[in-house]
Short mmCIF file of C-alpha atoms in Angstrom, two decimals:
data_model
loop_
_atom_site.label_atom_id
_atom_site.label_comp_id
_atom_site.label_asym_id
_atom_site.label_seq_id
_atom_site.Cartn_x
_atom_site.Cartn_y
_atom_site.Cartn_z
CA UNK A 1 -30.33 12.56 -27.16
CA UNK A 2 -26.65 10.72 -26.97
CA UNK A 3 -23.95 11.58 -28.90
CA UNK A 4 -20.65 10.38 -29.43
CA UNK A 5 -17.27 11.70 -29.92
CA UNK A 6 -14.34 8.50 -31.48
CA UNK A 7 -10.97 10.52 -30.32
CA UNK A 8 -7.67 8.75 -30.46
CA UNK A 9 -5.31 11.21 -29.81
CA UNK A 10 -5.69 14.91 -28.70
CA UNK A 11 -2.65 16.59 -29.85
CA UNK A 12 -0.71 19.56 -28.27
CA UNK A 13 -0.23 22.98 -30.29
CA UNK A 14 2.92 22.10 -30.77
CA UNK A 15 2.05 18.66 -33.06
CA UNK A 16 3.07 16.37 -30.09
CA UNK A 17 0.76 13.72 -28.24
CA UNK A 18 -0.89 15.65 -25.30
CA UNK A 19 -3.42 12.38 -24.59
CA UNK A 20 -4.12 9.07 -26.66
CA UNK A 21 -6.08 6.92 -25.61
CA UNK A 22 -6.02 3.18 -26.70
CA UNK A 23 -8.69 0.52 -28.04
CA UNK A 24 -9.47 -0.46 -24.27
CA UNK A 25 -10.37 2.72 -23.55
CA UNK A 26 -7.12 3.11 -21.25
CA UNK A 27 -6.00 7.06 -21.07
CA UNK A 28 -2.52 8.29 -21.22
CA UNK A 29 -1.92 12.14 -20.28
CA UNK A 30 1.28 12.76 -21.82
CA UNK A 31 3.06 9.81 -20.92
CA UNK A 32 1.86 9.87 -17.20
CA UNK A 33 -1.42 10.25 -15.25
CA UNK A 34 -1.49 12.85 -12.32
CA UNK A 35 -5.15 12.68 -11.57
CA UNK A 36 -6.65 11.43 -9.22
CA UNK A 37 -3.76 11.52 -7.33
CA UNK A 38 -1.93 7.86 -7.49
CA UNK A 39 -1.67 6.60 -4.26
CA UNK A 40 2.41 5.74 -3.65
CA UNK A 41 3.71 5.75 0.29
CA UNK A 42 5.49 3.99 2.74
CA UNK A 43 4.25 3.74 6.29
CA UNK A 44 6.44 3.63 9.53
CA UNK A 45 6.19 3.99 12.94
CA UNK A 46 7.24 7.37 14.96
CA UNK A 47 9.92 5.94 16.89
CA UNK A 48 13.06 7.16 15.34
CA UNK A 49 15.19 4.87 17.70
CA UNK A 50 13.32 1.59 17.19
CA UNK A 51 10.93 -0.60 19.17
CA UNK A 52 9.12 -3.44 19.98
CA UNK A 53 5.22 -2.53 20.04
CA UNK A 54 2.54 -4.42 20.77
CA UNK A 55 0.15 -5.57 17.90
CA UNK A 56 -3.17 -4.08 18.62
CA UNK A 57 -6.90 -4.56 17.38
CA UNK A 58 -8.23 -2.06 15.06
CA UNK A 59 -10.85 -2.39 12.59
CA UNK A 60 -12.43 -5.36 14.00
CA UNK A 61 -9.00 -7.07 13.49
CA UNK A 62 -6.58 -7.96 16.21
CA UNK A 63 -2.92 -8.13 15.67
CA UNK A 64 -2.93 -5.16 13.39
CA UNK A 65 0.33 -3.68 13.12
CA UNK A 66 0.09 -0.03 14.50
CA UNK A 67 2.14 1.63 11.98
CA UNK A 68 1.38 5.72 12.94
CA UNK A 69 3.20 7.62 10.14
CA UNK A 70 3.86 8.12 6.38
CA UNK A 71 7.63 8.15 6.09
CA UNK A 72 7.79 8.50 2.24
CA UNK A 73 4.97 9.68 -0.06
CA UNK A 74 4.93 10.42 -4.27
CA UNK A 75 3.14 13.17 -2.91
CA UNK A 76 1.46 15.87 -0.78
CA UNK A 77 -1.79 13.49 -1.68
CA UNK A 78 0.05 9.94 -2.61
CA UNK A 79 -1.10 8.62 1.03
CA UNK A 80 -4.65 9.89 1.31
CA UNK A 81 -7.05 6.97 2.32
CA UNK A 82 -4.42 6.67 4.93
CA UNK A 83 -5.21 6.36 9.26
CA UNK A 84 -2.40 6.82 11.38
CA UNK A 85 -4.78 6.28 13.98
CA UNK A 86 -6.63 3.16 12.47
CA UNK A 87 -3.87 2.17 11.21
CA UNK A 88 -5.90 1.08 8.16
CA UNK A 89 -5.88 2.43 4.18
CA UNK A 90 -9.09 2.62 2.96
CA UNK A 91 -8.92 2.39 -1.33
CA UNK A 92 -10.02 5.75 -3.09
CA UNK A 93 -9.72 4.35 -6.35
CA UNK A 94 -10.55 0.88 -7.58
CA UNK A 95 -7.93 -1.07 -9.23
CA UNK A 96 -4.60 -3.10 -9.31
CA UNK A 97 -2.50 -2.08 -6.14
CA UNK A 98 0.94 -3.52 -5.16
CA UNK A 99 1.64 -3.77 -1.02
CA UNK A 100 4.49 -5.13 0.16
CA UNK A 101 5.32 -5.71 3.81
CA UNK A 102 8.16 -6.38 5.78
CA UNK A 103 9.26 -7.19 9.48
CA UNK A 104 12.32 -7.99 12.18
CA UNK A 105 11.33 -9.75 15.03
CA UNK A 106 13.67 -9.80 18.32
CA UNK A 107 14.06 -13.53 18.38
CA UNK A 108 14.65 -16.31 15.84
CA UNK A 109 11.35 -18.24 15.73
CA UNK A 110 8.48 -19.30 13.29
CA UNK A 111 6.10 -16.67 12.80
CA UNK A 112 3.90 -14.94 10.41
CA UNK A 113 2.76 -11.44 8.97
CA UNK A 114 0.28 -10.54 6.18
CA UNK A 115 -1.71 -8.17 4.40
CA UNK A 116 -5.96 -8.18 5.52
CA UNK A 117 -8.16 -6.89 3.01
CA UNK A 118 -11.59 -6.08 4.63
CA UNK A 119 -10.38 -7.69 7.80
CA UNK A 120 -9.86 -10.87 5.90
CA UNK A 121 -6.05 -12.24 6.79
CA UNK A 122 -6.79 -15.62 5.88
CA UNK A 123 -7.07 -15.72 2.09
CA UNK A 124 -5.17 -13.01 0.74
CA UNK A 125 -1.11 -12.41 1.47
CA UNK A 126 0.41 -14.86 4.34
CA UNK A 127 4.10 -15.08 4.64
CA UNK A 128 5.54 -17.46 6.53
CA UNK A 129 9.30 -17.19 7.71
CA UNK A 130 10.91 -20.98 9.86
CA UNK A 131 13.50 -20.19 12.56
CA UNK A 132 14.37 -16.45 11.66
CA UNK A 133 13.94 -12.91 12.57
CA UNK A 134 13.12 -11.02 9.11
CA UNK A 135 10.46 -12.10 6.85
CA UNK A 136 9.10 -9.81 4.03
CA UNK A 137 6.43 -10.20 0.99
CA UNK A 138 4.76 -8.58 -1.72
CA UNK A 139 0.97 -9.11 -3.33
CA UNK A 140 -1.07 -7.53 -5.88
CA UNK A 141 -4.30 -7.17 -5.27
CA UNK A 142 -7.33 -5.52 -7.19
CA UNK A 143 -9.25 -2.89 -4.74
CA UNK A 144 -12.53 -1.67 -5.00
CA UNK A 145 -13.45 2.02 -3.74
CA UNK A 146 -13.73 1.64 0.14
CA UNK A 147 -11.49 -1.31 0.91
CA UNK A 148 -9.80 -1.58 3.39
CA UNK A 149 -5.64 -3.14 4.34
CA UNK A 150 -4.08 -3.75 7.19
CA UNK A 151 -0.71 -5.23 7.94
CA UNK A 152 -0.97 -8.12 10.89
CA UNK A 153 1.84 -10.04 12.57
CA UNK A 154 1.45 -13.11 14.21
CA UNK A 155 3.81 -11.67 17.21
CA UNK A 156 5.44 -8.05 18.59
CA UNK A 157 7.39 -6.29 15.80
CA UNK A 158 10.22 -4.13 15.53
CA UNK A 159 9.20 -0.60 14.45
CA UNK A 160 11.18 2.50 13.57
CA UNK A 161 10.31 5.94 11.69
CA UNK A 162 12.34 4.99 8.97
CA UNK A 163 10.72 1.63 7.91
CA UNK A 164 14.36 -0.03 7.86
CA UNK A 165 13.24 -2.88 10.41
CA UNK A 166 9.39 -2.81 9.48
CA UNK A 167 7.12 -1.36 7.62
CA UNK A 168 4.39 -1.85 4.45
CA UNK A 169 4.32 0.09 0.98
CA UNK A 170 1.38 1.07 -1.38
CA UNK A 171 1.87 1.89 -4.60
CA UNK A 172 -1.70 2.06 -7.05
CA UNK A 173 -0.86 0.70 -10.50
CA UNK A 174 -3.51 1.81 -12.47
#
């Protein structure tokens, strides 16, 4: 036997909203959400001087950035889903995520870097930079439970713990 239960607001003792929740069915605790934890974090690499690495191939992928550390987190659990050995984020919660990436490069050239989802770095964030050294971008793009981003570059990056020179955020916007 079902049953159902039409709430739109649970209240706190005190007479003030504690949770509403709207005609889409979307839940607010209180004016934010704390659980699951929202993914929010900024990944590096653990060279506090800064270097040029080499891209390597991870996750069936080649040129995958190797970015080995979370420099800034919302969080003790903001970056889980997180490899620093993979270097890959695997989604623990479907929905609308925003990644942005960015890059220096040693020499002024044409050159590329992206966001892969699933290994995919053809269809999903390219950006493109003509005769310079810096290039940076940002995409939204709707996960499922278990998929996976990387960050590639089309040539040897400059990375630093700090994620001045390189580095890629992301933040889950649910």
């Amino acid at each position: 036997m079902a049953s159902e239960l039409g709430v739109q607001t649970i209240q706190h003792t005190n007479g003030t909203d504690a949770m509403t929740i709207d005609s889409s069915g979307h839940v607010e605790i209180a004016n934010r959400i704390e659980w699951p934890d929202r993914p929010a974090f900024t990944v590096g690499y653990d060279n506090t001087t800064g270097t040029y690495a080499s891209l390597v191939t991870s996750g069936g992928m080649s040129g995958t950035v190797p970015f080995n550390t979370v420099t800034q987190a919302r969080n003790a659990n903001a970056s889980a889903g997180w490899s620093n050995s993979t270097h890959i984020y695997t989604a623990p919660i479907a929905g609308p995520y925003l990644i942005s990436v960015w890059s220096l490069r040693q020499t002024s050239t044409d050159w590329e870097i992206g966001v892969a989802k699933n290994q995919d770095y053809v269809s999903h964030a390219r950006f493109y930079v003509n005769s310079s050294r810096g290039i940076s971008g940002t995409v939204l793009l709707n996960l499922a439970v278990g998929d996976e981003i990387q960050m590639y570059s089309g040539a040897a990056i400059y990375l630093d713990a700090n994620g001045v020179y390189s580095g890629m955020s992301i933040v889950y916007m649910g």
